[in-house]
Amino acid sequence: MAETLTIEGTVETIIFNNPDSGYAVVDLNSDGEMLTARGELGDVDEGEVLVLKGAFVDHPRYGTQFEAESCEHKLPDTVDGIRRYLSSGVIKGIGKALANKIVDAFGARTLYIMEHEPDRLMEVRGMSQAKCDEVAAEAKQIFVLRSIISYFTDRGIKSRYAMRAFRSWGASCTEKAESDPYLLCCDAVGLSFREAENFAHDLHVPKDDASRIGAGIVHILRYNAGVGHTCAPLDRLCKTAKDFLEISETRFYEVYNAMLADEALVEYVKKEREFVYLPEYYDAERSITERIAVMRQFGIRDSKDYSHMIDEIEQSSGMEYAELQREAIRAALSRGLLILTGGPGTGKTTTLNAIISCFEKLGQHVLIAAPTGRAAKRVSDLTGYEAKTIHRLLEVQFDGDAQQTFTHDENSPLNCDVLIVDEMSMVDVLLFSHLLRALRLGCKLILVGDSDQLPSVGAGNLLRHLIASRCMPVVTLKEIFRQAQQSCIITNAHRIVHGEMPDLLRKDNDFFFFHRTEFEPAADLLVDLVVHRLPAAPAYKLSPTKDIQVICPSRRGPLGTVELNKALQARLNPPTAGKAQVKSPLYVFREQDKVMQTKNNYDIPWTKDGESGKGIFNGDIGHILAIDRRSGEAVIDFEGRIARFPLTMIDQLELAYAITVHKSQGSEFEAVIIPLLGRFEKLTYRNLLYTAVTRAKRLLILIGTPQKVAQMVENDRRTNRYSCLRHMLEESVRAETPPEETDA
């Protein structure tokens, strides 16, 4: 562990500064010695004095740098320092010439005069009253922000949250935080509940304080949303909150009822049981229900016989459609809503191509969307039509408080007659509600997906609930076509989803099983397959980073993504002289590493073939082209989108030589290796294995024991997610639809 040191110095040059996060890289003059310092330094300006605590670290390209763990800002107190500080443009309205005049007038007391006696600036030659007022107002903002940052950092709260609090509440933010430290947990500031707890403890806030309990309830619901639940049963929420917050049931209900009255929470009753929502998730599920009801009511019900058109498409494409495929095509053309589902090899893509061709013959404008960039690229490759991510289609916007908005909504709908959404199993309720809002009522909506796959990373179990509620027509393709029957990947996937053991003995096709019972031999085999054996096999000609993907049930353990990523990186991209790298809390990232974005980030700029845009999203995979510590950025190629990625956000990346099954959704890879060994009991279930297996296009390798495979196949426990969407949809269908239509 490096020794913690304290250094003090004057900022000579700002190499990089992110005003939102407070991360900066600066050249510091410390007792005449120039050094480079980096870290969360806050709103930093040339000429000011910083007191930093941290340690010196060695960088392969830029040499020794000081990594700051904490930063105290001190305004300069020498005439030369003040002159440099004001000349840097830190205060709007003061340039170099005016800075010299002010410092000549007041010397070392300049900053004191500007903060405490700003009217004396009128003594400076040429200073008008209007100019004096302008400079005084700007200076006051600077002094206040410095004081606020110092206040919060002294209490262990990072400068990024201090600046957000200042933007939200202005100069009174410290008073507001002291009166209610849990206000810092709001979306605009984003402090975690745990960090607010530490602050509140120092302020002696009692455990039964209403603000603490309210913030704790929201924290629990947000955590639940992060693992897929849109709501929570009130009885379970009460028990969790009582234990987590160490409060009585009576006090829980006092605060809970007050939050209901303030509309900070929403309660919904399903089958005589109360469920509790954060407002945005209730609004999303209610909006989906109401929008689908309106689309059902006003959607086109065309009685025209499209058989002749389907015959023409058959002849022109050289295909022969099965009866269920023809039924799906007819339903797409004649109804306003359709869900097309089915497993691999059942002809979803063939059916989708026919649907698109028919709409083109009818002169309909079709748009295609998918939840991720990889899923959009895949459907583009399969259909030959351009597909966009849902975020890009809706034209996502991002504000400084990390809140997303979309250009397209009910006031600015998408310009299309038909919208097709692929990989619907990956779409969560928040995103789908925005998508529905952006559709004209006459627009046809076709949802395509495999309901046997895992549900979305985001909250909800949308596709399964849409199908189960029977709120729109559903066609499920079941027949495995002859060509697909030749693939053991496809036939074994169908065995798995039907609760049958895959064939683990066959060695002459595209599905292979290696029996290993110990972690170390299994890991050694996996690494050898990725690094040597598969790339060297003439029959495959696979790139270890572009074509081969390791997919794990779990992040943890010897065969989890974390350990395997480190092992694979050590072999595929070891440290070398001149290769830049940057450290995150979990990994060391190097140039040429394969990485994955783990959070939706709507503000990262990218360019692609002359086009520019913003946004890198959860699950996007890329390769690091360059790491530039002086600019504070990494250049990453996310499948053709070249993004300049701030190093301040490096913890949003993970190595991607190995990824979890959940992160692999919507993607296909030439070769997939799946380690199945270890105690990941909560992840030992059928549709997780099925989802992993169906990610492989040409080659699938399982490493583990037949017993573990059997255990997963036999466990048909569906991912249980609390949601009331199905109930809302079923209630809507019963209320608005004649009984015979529910059989559609």
XYZ file of C-alpha atoms in Angstrom:
744
model
C 0.000 0.000 0.000
C 1.479 3.351 -1.066
C 2.196 5.852 1.711
C -0.348 8.688 1.972
C 1.372 12.030 1.428
C 0.256 15.667 1.643
C 1.488 18.166 -0.945
C 0.651 21.806 -1.566
C 1.140 23.713 -4.777
C -0.114 26.318 -7.232
C -1.988 25.249 -10.350
C 0.166 26.253 -13.330
C -1.698 24.512 -16.159
C -5.031 22.683 -16.392
C -4.451 19.692 -18.659
C -7.964 18.277 -18.325
C -11.059 19.200 -16.339
C -14.533 17.654 -16.330
C -16.842 20.239 -14.744
C -19.602 17.698 -14.088
C -17.558 15.107 -12.220
C -14.815 17.383 -10.872
C -12.059 15.116 -12.207
C -9.002 17.084 -13.327
C -5.391 16.647 -14.384
C -3.154 19.636 -13.596
C 0.454 20.721 -13.582
C 1.250 21.824 -10.042
C 4.095 24.046 -8.825
C 5.011 22.663 -5.417
C 7.879 24.617 -3.824
C 9.398 25.244 -7.236
C 9.079 21.613 -8.365
C 6.683 20.897 -11.243
C 4.560 17.760 -10.950
C 1.372 16.382 -12.477
C -1.596 15.731 -10.177
C -4.877 14.051 -10.972
C -8.082 13.138 -9.205
C -11.400 14.653 -8.177
C -10.021 18.155 -7.676
C -13.338 19.941 -8.201
C -13.765 23.234 -10.041
C -10.090 24.113 -10.413
C -8.494 27.246 -11.920
C -4.978 28.337 -12.765
C -3.261 30.260 -10.016
C -5.145 28.767 -7.082
C -3.459 26.701 -4.385
C -4.357 23.061 -3.810
C -3.592 20.937 -0.770
C -3.707 17.318 -1.894
C -3.578 14.056 0.010
C -2.685 10.909 -1.908
C 0.274 9.024 -3.334
C 2.679 9.112 -6.255
C 2.014 6.521 -8.979
C 4.039 5.587 -12.045
C 2.479 5.877 -15.488
C 4.120 3.996 -18.407
C 3.781 6.950 -20.788
C 3.655 10.077 -18.613
C 5.926 9.042 -15.779
C 5.307 9.784 -12.109
C 2.022 11.480 -11.194
C 0.334 12.353 -7.914
C -2.977 10.521 -7.444
C -5.108 12.705 -5.152
C -7.544 11.090 -2.742
C -8.724 14.415 -1.328
C -8.333 18.049 -2.265
C -8.531 21.298 -0.303
C -8.777 24.532 -2.282
C -6.917 27.604 -1.056
C -7.100 30.906 -2.832
C -3.667 32.409 -3.594
C -2.316 34.881 -1.032
C 0.649 36.368 -2.869
C 0.487 39.254 -5.322
C 1.898 37.153 -8.177
C -0.414 34.243 -7.388
C -3.504 36.476 -7.251
C -2.502 38.206 -10.490
C -2.148 34.837 -12.236
C -5.394 33.561 -10.747
C -7.489 36.518 -11.919
C -5.733 36.635 -15.300
C -6.771 33.014 -15.984
C -10.370 34.102 -16.693
C -11.751 32.439 -13.582
C -14.105 35.382 -13.038
C -16.240 36.353 -15.996
C -15.594 39.957 -16.998
C -11.995 40.090 -15.759
C -9.341 39.762 -18.440
C -5.596 40.131 -18.092
C -5.574 43.938 -18.310
C -8.313 44.435 -15.714
C -6.742 41.793 -13.455
C -3.488 43.784 -13.453
C -5.348 47.005 -12.564
C -7.225 45.380 -9.671
C -4.107 43.730 -8.231
C -2.113 46.947 -8.637
C -4.836 48.716 -6.628
C -5.239 46.238 -3.773
C -2.161 44.005 -3.788
C -2.253 40.952 -1.510
C -5.684 42.018 -0.118
C -7.335 41.805 -3.574
C -9.356 38.653 -3.011
C -10.433 39.772 0.465
C -11.667 43.074 -1.004
C -13.543 41.270 -3.803
C -15.274 38.934 -1.355
C -16.026 41.259 1.576
C -15.898 44.827 0.202
C -16.780 44.458 -3.514
C -17.960 48.085 -3.798
C -14.326 49.182 -3.423
C -13.695 47.851 -6.947
C -15.014 51.249 -8.034
C -11.636 52.625 -6.888
C -10.024 50.891 -9.883
C -9.465 53.273 -12.768
C -12.050 52.849 -15.522
C -14.407 50.634 -13.475
C -18.083 51.595 -13.993
C -20.847 50.775 -11.515
C -22.358 48.238 -13.926
C -18.996 46.549 -14.438
C -18.350 46.574 -10.703
C -21.709 44.890 -10.021
C -21.062 42.288 -12.738
C -17.611 41.386 -11.423
C -18.809 41.356 -7.806
C -21.666 38.969 -8.644
C -19.345 36.595 -10.530
C -16.740 36.716 -7.765
C -19.373 35.920 -5.161
C -20.332 32.759 -7.061
C -16.691 31.636 -7.141
C -16.131 32.239 -3.443
C -19.388 30.549 -2.497
C -18.654 27.463 -4.629
C -15.143 27.176 -3.172
C -16.609 27.343 0.322
C -19.279 24.755 -0.498
C -16.820 22.290 -2.029
C -14.575 22.673 1.005
C -17.530 22.132 3.352
C -18.602 18.887 1.706
C -15.140 17.433 1.086
C -14.270 18.032 4.746
C -17.220 15.745 5.507
C -16.160 13.003 3.118
C -18.530 13.970 0.286
C -16.841 14.217 -3.103
C -16.686 17.467 -5.020
C -18.952 16.192 -7.843
C -21.865 15.991 -5.391
C -21.007 19.380 -3.932
C -21.183 20.969 -7.386
C -24.482 19.227 -8.150
C -25.925 20.432 -4.856
C -24.771 23.957 -5.654
C -26.372 23.788 -9.108
C -29.619 22.545 -7.572
C -29.949 24.787 -4.530
C -27.415 27.566 -4.901
C -25.602 29.134 -1.983
C -28.061 27.693 0.552
C -27.161 24.082 -0.299
C -25.062 23.536 2.831
C -27.902 24.751 5.045
C -30.367 22.508 3.220
C -28.024 19.537 3.537
C -27.555 20.129 7.271
C -31.295 20.443 7.839
C -31.924 17.238 5.872
C -28.826 15.316 4.727
C -31.016 12.807 2.862
C -31.979 15.492 0.358
C -28.573 14.736 -1.180
C -29.994 11.371 -2.329
C -32.296 13.096 -4.832
C -31.775 12.419 -8.543
C -30.284 15.859 -9.162
C -27.420 15.255 -6.678
C -27.227 11.465 -6.674
C -25.444 10.797 -3.372
C -25.914 7.195 -2.293
C -28.011 6.403 0.755
C -24.971 4.891 2.491
C -22.957 8.104 2.041
C -25.880 10.218 3.226
C -26.081 7.939 6.286
C -22.482 8.761 7.195
C -23.157 12.487 6.880
C -26.379 12.190 8.881
C -24.587 10.227 11.605
C -22.119 13.091 12.049
C -25.104 15.428 12.383
C -26.706 13.109 14.989
C -29.851 12.550 12.925
C -32.016 10.016 14.832
C -32.813 6.645 13.249
C -36.557 7.280 13.280
C -36.238 10.603 11.428
C -38.876 10.786 8.684
C -36.409 11.926 6.024
C -34.093 9.037 6.805
C -36.889 6.485 6.626
C -38.247 7.997 3.417
C -34.834 7.956 1.765
C -34.310 4.391 2.983
C -37.593 3.220 1.444
C -36.681 4.854 -1.874
C -33.218 3.263 -1.653
C -34.763 -0.204 -1.209
C -37.140 0.278 -4.134
C -34.347 1.584 -6.366
C -32.182 -1.384 -5.449
C -35.066 -3.708 -6.304
C -35.548 -1.946 -9.642
C -31.872 -2.543 -10.336
C -32.437 -6.298 -10.082
C -35.602 -6.256 -12.202
C -38.577 -5.440 -9.948
C -40.848 -2.533 -10.912
C -42.552 -2.629 -7.513
C -42.510 -4.446 -4.170
C -45.255 -6.056 -2.063
C -46.011 -3.735 0.819
C -45.664 -6.488 3.429
C -42.183 -7.432 2.191
C -41.149 -3.786 1.829
C -42.195 -3.144 5.422
C -40.170 -6.099 6.739
C -37.086 -5.151 4.701
C -37.277 -1.505 5.767
C -37.751 -2.409 9.437
C -34.658 -4.611 9.415
C -32.513 -2.366 7.229
C -33.380 0.918 8.982
C -33.843 -0.559 12.474
C -37.253 1.039 12.990
C -40.645 -0.076 14.266
C -43.511 -1.158 12.037
C -45.606 1.706 13.377
C -42.992 4.277 12.396
C -42.608 2.681 8.946
C -46.324 3.058 8.224
C -46.405 6.635 9.533
C -43.724 7.668 7.036
C -45.064 5.412 4.281
C -48.558 6.920 4.450
C -47.100 10.416 4.407
C -45.111 9.530 1.272
C -48.275 8.231 -0.392
C -50.026 11.500 0.445
C -47.090 13.452 -1.041
C -47.147 11.200 -4.150
C -43.539 10.207 -3.511
C -44.778 6.602 -3.709
C -47.704 4.932 -5.475
C -49.718 1.987 -4.185
C -51.491 -0.496 -6.479
C -53.723 -3.320 -5.300
C -53.466 -6.632 -7.162
C -55.528 -9.580 -5.981
C -56.069 -7.964 -2.585
C -52.338 -7.438 -2.038
C -50.768 -3.964 -1.994
C -47.747 -3.264 -4.216
C -45.564 -0.173 -3.861
C -44.033 1.726 -6.753
C -41.677 4.577 -7.280
C -43.728 6.995 -9.410
C -41.687 6.568 -12.609
C -42.221 2.802 -12.680
C -45.939 3.042 -11.928
C -46.316 5.713 -14.606
C -44.470 3.479 -17.098
C -46.639 0.403 -16.499
C -49.844 2.442 -16.451
C -48.794 4.300 -19.606
C -48.046 1.014 -21.427
C -51.454 -0.337 -20.439
C -53.345 2.760 -21.533
C -51.417 3.191 -24.767
C -51.943 -0.413 -25.847
C -55.633 -0.097 -25.003
C -55.906 2.953 -27.269
C -53.955 1.205 -30.037
C -56.263 -1.805 -29.727
C -59.284 0.440 -29.946
C -58.149 2.560 -32.870
C -55.859 0.091 -34.640
C -56.658 -1.139 -38.140
C -58.636 -4.387 -38.421
C -58.278 -5.190 -42.101
C -60.410 -8.065 -43.427
C -58.594 -8.142 -46.760
C -57.186 -11.514 -47.867
C -53.422 -11.143 -48.259
C -52.830 -14.733 -49.425
C -52.055 -13.676 -52.999
C -49.442 -11.146 -51.824
C -47.845 -13.765 -49.563
C -47.718 -16.167 -52.525
C -45.930 -13.502 -54.591
C -43.369 -12.890 -51.846
C -42.838 -16.654 -51.600
C -42.131 -16.911 -55.316
C -39.833 -13.878 -55.468
C -37.805 -15.002 -52.421
C -37.744 -18.697 -53.301
C -39.144 -19.530 -49.862
C -41.997 -21.784 -48.840
C -43.675 -20.500 -45.698
C -45.141 -22.810 -43.073
C -48.739 -22.200 -42.068
C -47.790 -20.456 -38.796
C -45.464 -18.161 -40.741
C -48.276 -17.283 -43.153
C -50.550 -16.661 -40.171
C -47.985 -14.262 -38.700
C -47.618 -12.396 -41.992
C -51.407 -12.068 -42.354
C -51.747 -10.862 -38.764
C -48.995 -8.271 -39.240
C -50.720 -6.881 -42.321
C -54.279 -6.928 -41.038
C -53.926 -6.047 -37.353
C -52.445 -3.041 -35.625
C -50.487 -5.056 -33.051
C -48.596 -8.353 -33.201
C -46.119 -10.337 -31.120
C -43.997 -12.795 -33.146
C -42.134 -15.229 -30.934
C -40.335 -18.548 -31.211
C -37.022 -20.261 -30.550
C -33.935 -20.498 -32.767
C -34.365 -22.129 -36.163
C -38.155 -21.640 -36.234
C -38.082 -19.027 -38.977
C -38.588 -15.717 -37.143
C -36.131 -13.912 -39.429
C -37.627 -15.434 -42.599
C -41.097 -14.399 -41.429
C -39.894 -10.928 -40.521
C -38.310 -10.455 -43.965
C -41.595 -11.453 -45.597
C -43.529 -8.999 -43.411
C -41.171 -6.164 -44.353
C -41.419 -7.051 -48.061
C -45.225 -7.009 -47.904
C -45.314 -3.614 -46.219
C -42.931 -2.271 -48.864
C -45.251 -3.518 -51.617
C -48.077 -1.671 -49.862
C -46.013 1.544 -49.791
C -45.767 1.555 -45.997
C -42.834 3.270 -44.295
C -41.166 0.726 -41.977
C -38.731 1.456 -39.143
C -36.797 -1.275 -37.327
C -35.415 -0.942 -33.796
C -33.630 -3.083 -31.224
C -32.639 -2.421 -27.603
C -28.833 -2.500 -28.081
C -26.310 -1.602 -30.750
C -25.280 -5.240 -31.184
C -28.902 -6.359 -31.478
C -29.594 -3.608 -34.023
C -26.550 -4.627 -36.080
C -27.630 -8.257 -35.963
C -31.154 -7.590 -37.237
C -29.693 -5.305 -39.925
C -27.398 -8.115 -41.079
C -30.231 -10.653 -41.081
C -32.841 -8.535 -42.854
C -30.730 -6.244 -45.022
C -32.635 -3.229 -43.660
C -31.221 -0.515 -41.438
C -32.057 -0.937 -37.777
C -31.405 1.564 -35.008
C -31.256 1.272 -31.276
C -34.443 2.415 -29.571
C -32.527 5.240 -27.901
C -31.165 6.440 -31.225
C -34.565 6.103 -32.899
C -36.196 8.227 -30.204
C -33.217 10.650 -30.262
C -32.247 10.546 -26.624
C -31.196 13.761 -24.923
C -29.211 14.012 -21.709
C -29.259 16.830 -19.164
C -26.712 17.799 -16.561
C -28.661 16.025 -13.825
C -28.321 12.629 -15.558
C -31.983 12.634 -16.593
C -32.869 11.346 -20.044
C -35.461 12.826 -22.340
C -36.387 11.930 -25.890
C -36.985 14.165 -28.879
C -39.800 11.913 -30.093
C -42.912 11.591 -27.957
C -46.657 12.168 -28.352
C -45.971 15.742 -29.435
C -43.299 14.743 -31.966
C -44.125 11.181 -33.073
C -41.939 8.958 -35.214
C -42.504 9.248 -38.956
C -43.444 5.674 -39.793
C -46.430 3.513 -40.688
C -44.953 0.363 -39.156
C -42.497 -0.083 -36.303
C -40.766 -3.436 -35.801
C -38.906 -4.030 -32.527
C -36.577 -7.035 -32.384
C -35.179 -8.715 -29.248
C -38.175 -7.630 -27.187
C -37.140 -9.853 -24.275
C -34.425 -7.272 -23.565
C -36.707 -4.212 -23.454
C -37.648 -2.868 -20.015
C -40.854 -1.074 -19.048
C -39.371 2.432 -18.822
C -37.978 2.338 -22.351
C -41.067 0.670 -23.824
C -43.353 3.310 -22.332
C -41.306 6.026 -24.056
C -41.409 4.099 -27.317
C -45.205 3.728 -27.247
C -45.614 7.429 -26.552
C -43.679 8.195 -29.733
C -46.023 6.198 -32.012
C -48.947 7.668 -33.908
C -52.162 5.872 -33.042
C -52.456 4.520 -36.582
C -48.939 3.077 -36.569
C -48.665 -0.702 -36.636
C -46.436 -2.265 -33.997
C -44.744 -5.649 -34.430
C -42.769 -7.053 -31.500
C -40.311 -9.878 -32.156
C -38.536 -11.919 -29.515
C -37.992 -15.183 -27.712
C -39.974 -15.300 -24.492
C -37.919 -18.260 -23.221
C -34.834 -16.061 -22.928
C -33.909 -14.076 -19.857
C -35.886 -10.897 -19.205
C -34.388 -7.435 -19.564
C -31.529 -6.099 -17.458
C -33.807 -3.172 -16.620
C -36.963 -3.488 -14.550
C -39.909 -5.602 -15.667
C -40.618 -8.852 -17.491
C -42.216 -7.086 -20.411
C -42.411 -9.595 -23.264
C -43.632 -12.420 -21.034
C -46.324 -10.205 -19.498
C -47.470 -8.874 -22.868
C -47.868 -12.452 -24.125
C -49.506 -13.795 -20.959
C -52.018 -10.931 -20.746
C -53.316 -11.648 -24.266
C -53.564 -7.918 -24.858
C -52.564 -8.346 -28.515
C -52.341 -11.140 -31.089
C -49.453 -13.575 -30.567
C -48.031 -16.016 -33.107
C -45.561 -18.545 -31.704
C -43.418 -20.323 -34.303
C -42.695 -23.884 -33.207
C -41.424 -25.890 -36.176
C -37.648 -26.273 -36.467
C -36.813 -26.085 -40.155
C -34.785 -28.771 -41.870
C -31.623 -26.715 -42.303
C -31.688 -25.673 -38.654
C -32.120 -29.300 -37.605
C -28.562 -29.973 -38.815
C -27.188 -27.732 -36.041
C -26.683 -29.306 -32.639
C -26.661 -25.794 -31.152
C -30.258 -25.312 -32.261
C -31.518 -28.826 -31.519
C -29.869 -28.829 -28.085
C -31.293 -25.370 -27.343
C -34.787 -26.729 -27.982
C -34.028 -29.772 -25.840
C -33.000 -27.472 -22.995
C -36.069 -25.232 -23.237
C -38.310 -28.329 -23.188
C -36.587 -29.692 -20.091
C -34.516 -32.373 -21.857
C -30.776 -32.967 -21.517
C -28.701 -31.761 -24.461
C -26.588 -34.328 -26.280
C -23.199 -34.037 -24.569
C -21.594 -37.012 -26.326
C -21.625 -36.020 -29.984
C -18.254 -34.712 -31.206
C -18.789 -34.158 -34.942
C -20.921 -31.010 -35.102
C -21.021 -27.525 -33.604
C -21.810 -28.361 -29.941
C -19.028 -29.776 -27.730
C -18.849 -30.715 -24.061
C -15.592 -30.973 -22.045
C -15.948 -32.812 -18.745
C -14.019 -31.045 -15.960
C -14.630 -31.300 -12.220
C -12.017 -28.906 -10.798
C -11.767 -25.144 -11.217
C -8.101 -24.863 -12.155
C -8.091 -27.451 -14.992
C -11.361 -25.992 -16.295
C -9.939 -22.458 -16.310
C -6.687 -23.633 -17.954
C -8.647 -25.420 -20.685
C -10.868 -22.386 -21.286
C -7.916 -20.009 -21.620
C -6.085 -22.437 -23.909
C -9.157 -22.767 -26.151
C -9.495 -18.981 -26.471
C -5.811 -18.161 -26.870
C -4.455 -21.117 -28.888
C -6.634 -24.036 -29.902
C -9.605 -22.344 -31.564
C -7.615 -19.583 -33.360
C -5.190 -22.250 -34.645
C -7.929 -24.595 -35.919
C -8.076 -24.291 -39.765
C -11.770 -25.185 -39.789
C -12.707 -22.123 -37.739
C -10.113 -19.338 -38.267
C -11.411 -17.495 -35.228
C -10.076 -14.266 -33.729
C -9.739 -14.665 -29.949
C -11.144 -11.173 -29.315
C -13.550 -10.586 -32.208
C -15.075 -14.021 -32.757
C -14.768 -15.935 -29.476
C -16.852 -14.947 -26.464
C -16.699 -16.502 -23.011
C -20.133 -16.342 -21.365
C -20.460 -17.073 -17.641
C -23.493 -17.571 -15.401
C -21.878 -15.502 -12.640
C -19.410 -12.676 -12.066
C -17.991 -14.369 -8.988
C -15.767 -17.352 -8.364
C -12.784 -18.899 -10.168
C -14.880 -19.330 -13.327
C -16.752 -16.043 -13.031
C -16.226 -13.103 -15.365
C -13.906 -11.150 -13.055
C -11.245 -13.835 -12.643
C -11.513 -15.099 -16.222
C -11.201 -11.578 -17.615
C -7.980 -11.079 -15.696
C -6.635 -14.454 -16.826
C -7.546 -13.859 -20.472
C -6.208 -10.299 -20.454
C -2.893 -11.546 -19.061
C -2.525 -13.862 -22.059
C -4.146 -11.825 -24.832
C -3.080 -8.290 -23.878
C -0.269 -8.264 -21.297
C 1.452 -5.032 -20.218
C 4.264 -3.923 -22.509
C 6.529 -0.900 -22.673
C 4.765 2.052 -24.268
C 1.281 0.548 -23.951
C -0.801 3.015 -21.944
C -3.088 1.757 -19.213
C -5.500 3.138 -16.628
C -6.755 1.585 -13.396
C -10.360 1.273 -12.285
C -11.529 -0.103 -8.917
C -11.785 -3.581 -10.483
C -9.528 -3.781 -13.545
C -6.466 -2.328 -15.224
C -7.465 -1.307 -18.754
C -4.858 -1.271 -21.529
C -4.825 -0.121 -25.088
C -6.195 -2.952 -27.302
C -8.372 -4.364 -24.495
C -11.857 -5.656 -25.248
C -14.304 -3.780 -23.006
C -18.010 -3.460 -22.297
C -20.052 -0.463 -21.177
C -22.083 -1.369 -18.069
C -24.362 1.669 -17.710
C -26.402 3.781 -20.085
C -24.394 6.969 -20.621
C -26.178 9.465 -22.835
C -23.453 12.098 -22.925
C -20.429 10.340 -24.454
C -19.801 11.735 -27.963
C -18.997 9.423 -30.883
C -18.420 9.599 -34.611
C -19.076 6.994 -37.302
C -18.476 7.411 -41.048
C -18.819 11.179 -40.828
C -21.908 10.990 -38.597
C -21.764 12.182 -35.004
C -23.915 11.469 -32.005
C -23.990 10.910 -28.262
C -24.590 7.907 -26.069
C -22.889 4.606 -25.247
C -25.233 2.100 -23.656
C -25.280 -0.813 -21.248
C -23.958 -3.913 -23.031
C -22.093 -2.136 -25.859
C -18.779 -3.915 -26.571
C -15.711 -2.107 -27.894
C -11.934 -2.111 -28.150
C -9.672 0.532 -26.621
C -7.709 2.231 -29.390
C -5.812 4.730 -27.233
C -5.545 6.018 -23.669
C -4.504 9.646 -23.280
C -3.937 10.545 -19.643
C -3.126 14.169 -20.386
C -6.469 14.793 -22.080
C -8.189 12.496 -19.595
C -9.794 10.395 -22.325
C -9.723 6.954 -23.881
C -10.572 6.447 -27.539
C -12.766 3.365 -27.889
C -14.184 1.721 -31.003
C -17.704 0.517 -30.181
C -18.377 -1.465 -33.369
C -17.601 1.441 -35.678
C -18.648 4.245 -33.332
C -15.437 5.941 -32.242
C -16.076 7.364 -28.788
C -13.955 9.702 -26.703
C -14.498 8.190 -23.284
C -13.677 10.316 -20.200
C -11.331 8.518 -17.827
C -13.461 9.883 -14.990
C -16.101 7.373 -16.065
C -13.737 4.431 -16.398
C -15.631 2.555 -13.678
C -18.518 2.267 -16.175
C -16.364 -0.125 -18.218
C -15.499 -3.762 -17.618
C -13.205 -6.101 -19.476
C -15.268 -8.127 -21.955
C -13.186 -11.195 -22.777
C -15.717 -12.886 -20.494
C -19.233 -11.520 -19.938
C -22.302 -12.673 -18.024
C -25.263 -14.327 -19.704
C -27.392 -11.281 -18.918
C -24.920 -8.981 -20.680
C -24.807 -11.274 -23.728
C -28.497 -10.882 -24.546
C -29.281 -9.602 -28.006
C -25.868 -10.606 -29.315
C -24.570 -13.481 -31.397
C -20.965 -14.624 -31.529
C -19.183 -16.958 -33.912
C -17.985 -19.117 -31.010
C -19.160 -19.243 -27.399
C -17.496 -20.983 -24.444
C -19.590 -21.481 -21.297
C -17.998 -22.654 -18.006
C -20.539 -24.521 -15.855
C -18.806 -25.337 -12.606
C -19.234 -23.949 -9.131
C -21.858 -22.882 -6.628
C -23.982 -20.267 -8.352
C -27.252 -21.758 -7.109
C -29.359 -18.652 -7.712
C -28.249 -18.744 -11.362
C -28.744 -22.467 -11.901
C -31.910 -22.401 -13.973
C -33.092 -23.412 -17.406
C -33.684 -20.188 -19.301
C -30.276 -18.836 -18.261
C -28.585 -21.850 -19.878
C -30.910 -21.592 -22.881
C -30.086 -17.897 -23.351
C -26.338 -18.610 -23.168
C -26.483 -21.489 -25.658
C -28.474 -19.476 -28.207
C -25.761 -16.785 -28.349
C -23.539 -19.092 -30.477
C -23.660 -19.043 -34.284
C -21.012 -21.567 -35.426
C -19.551 -23.203 -32.356
C -20.553 -23.808 -28.750
C -18.362 -25.340 -26.033
C -19.555 -26.262 -22.530
C -16.962 -26.939 -19.812
C -18.124 -28.575 -16.578
C -20.035 -31.595 -15.354
C -23.124 -33.328 -16.731
C -24.623 -33.002 -13.267
C -24.474 -29.201 -13.395
C -26.003 -29.166 -16.887
C -28.790 -31.484 -15.683
C -29.380 -29.327 -12.622
C -29.889 -26.257 -14.804
C -32.094 -28.057 -17.313
C -34.335 -29.475 -14.595
C -34.774 -26.135 -12.818
C -37.588 -24.369 -14.655
C -37.794 -21.597 -12.070
C -38.649 -18.513 -14.055
C -37.007 -15.276 -13.070
C -39.489 -13.946 -10.509
C -39.943 -10.201 -10.849
C -42.485 -8.137 -9.017
C -44.638 -6.242 -11.508
C -48.328 -5.464 -11.899
C -48.202 -4.890 -15.655
C -49.829 -8.190 -16.583
C -52.656 -7.525 -14.137
C -53.147 -4.006 -15.496
C -53.213 -5.294 -19.078
C -55.660 -8.091 -18.258
C -57.951 -5.652 -16.464
C -57.805 -3.367 -19.494
C -58.631 -6.211 -21.903
C -61.587 -7.316 -19.770
C -62.889 -3.768 -19.495
C -62.571 -2.714 -23.136
C -62.577 -5.817 -25.347
C -65.412 -8.188 -26.263
C -64.779 -11.678 -24.822
C -64.212 -13.336 -28.198
C -61.338 -10.991 -29.039
C -59.292 -12.146 -26.060
C -58.748 -15.384 -27.975
C -56.917 -13.576 -30.797
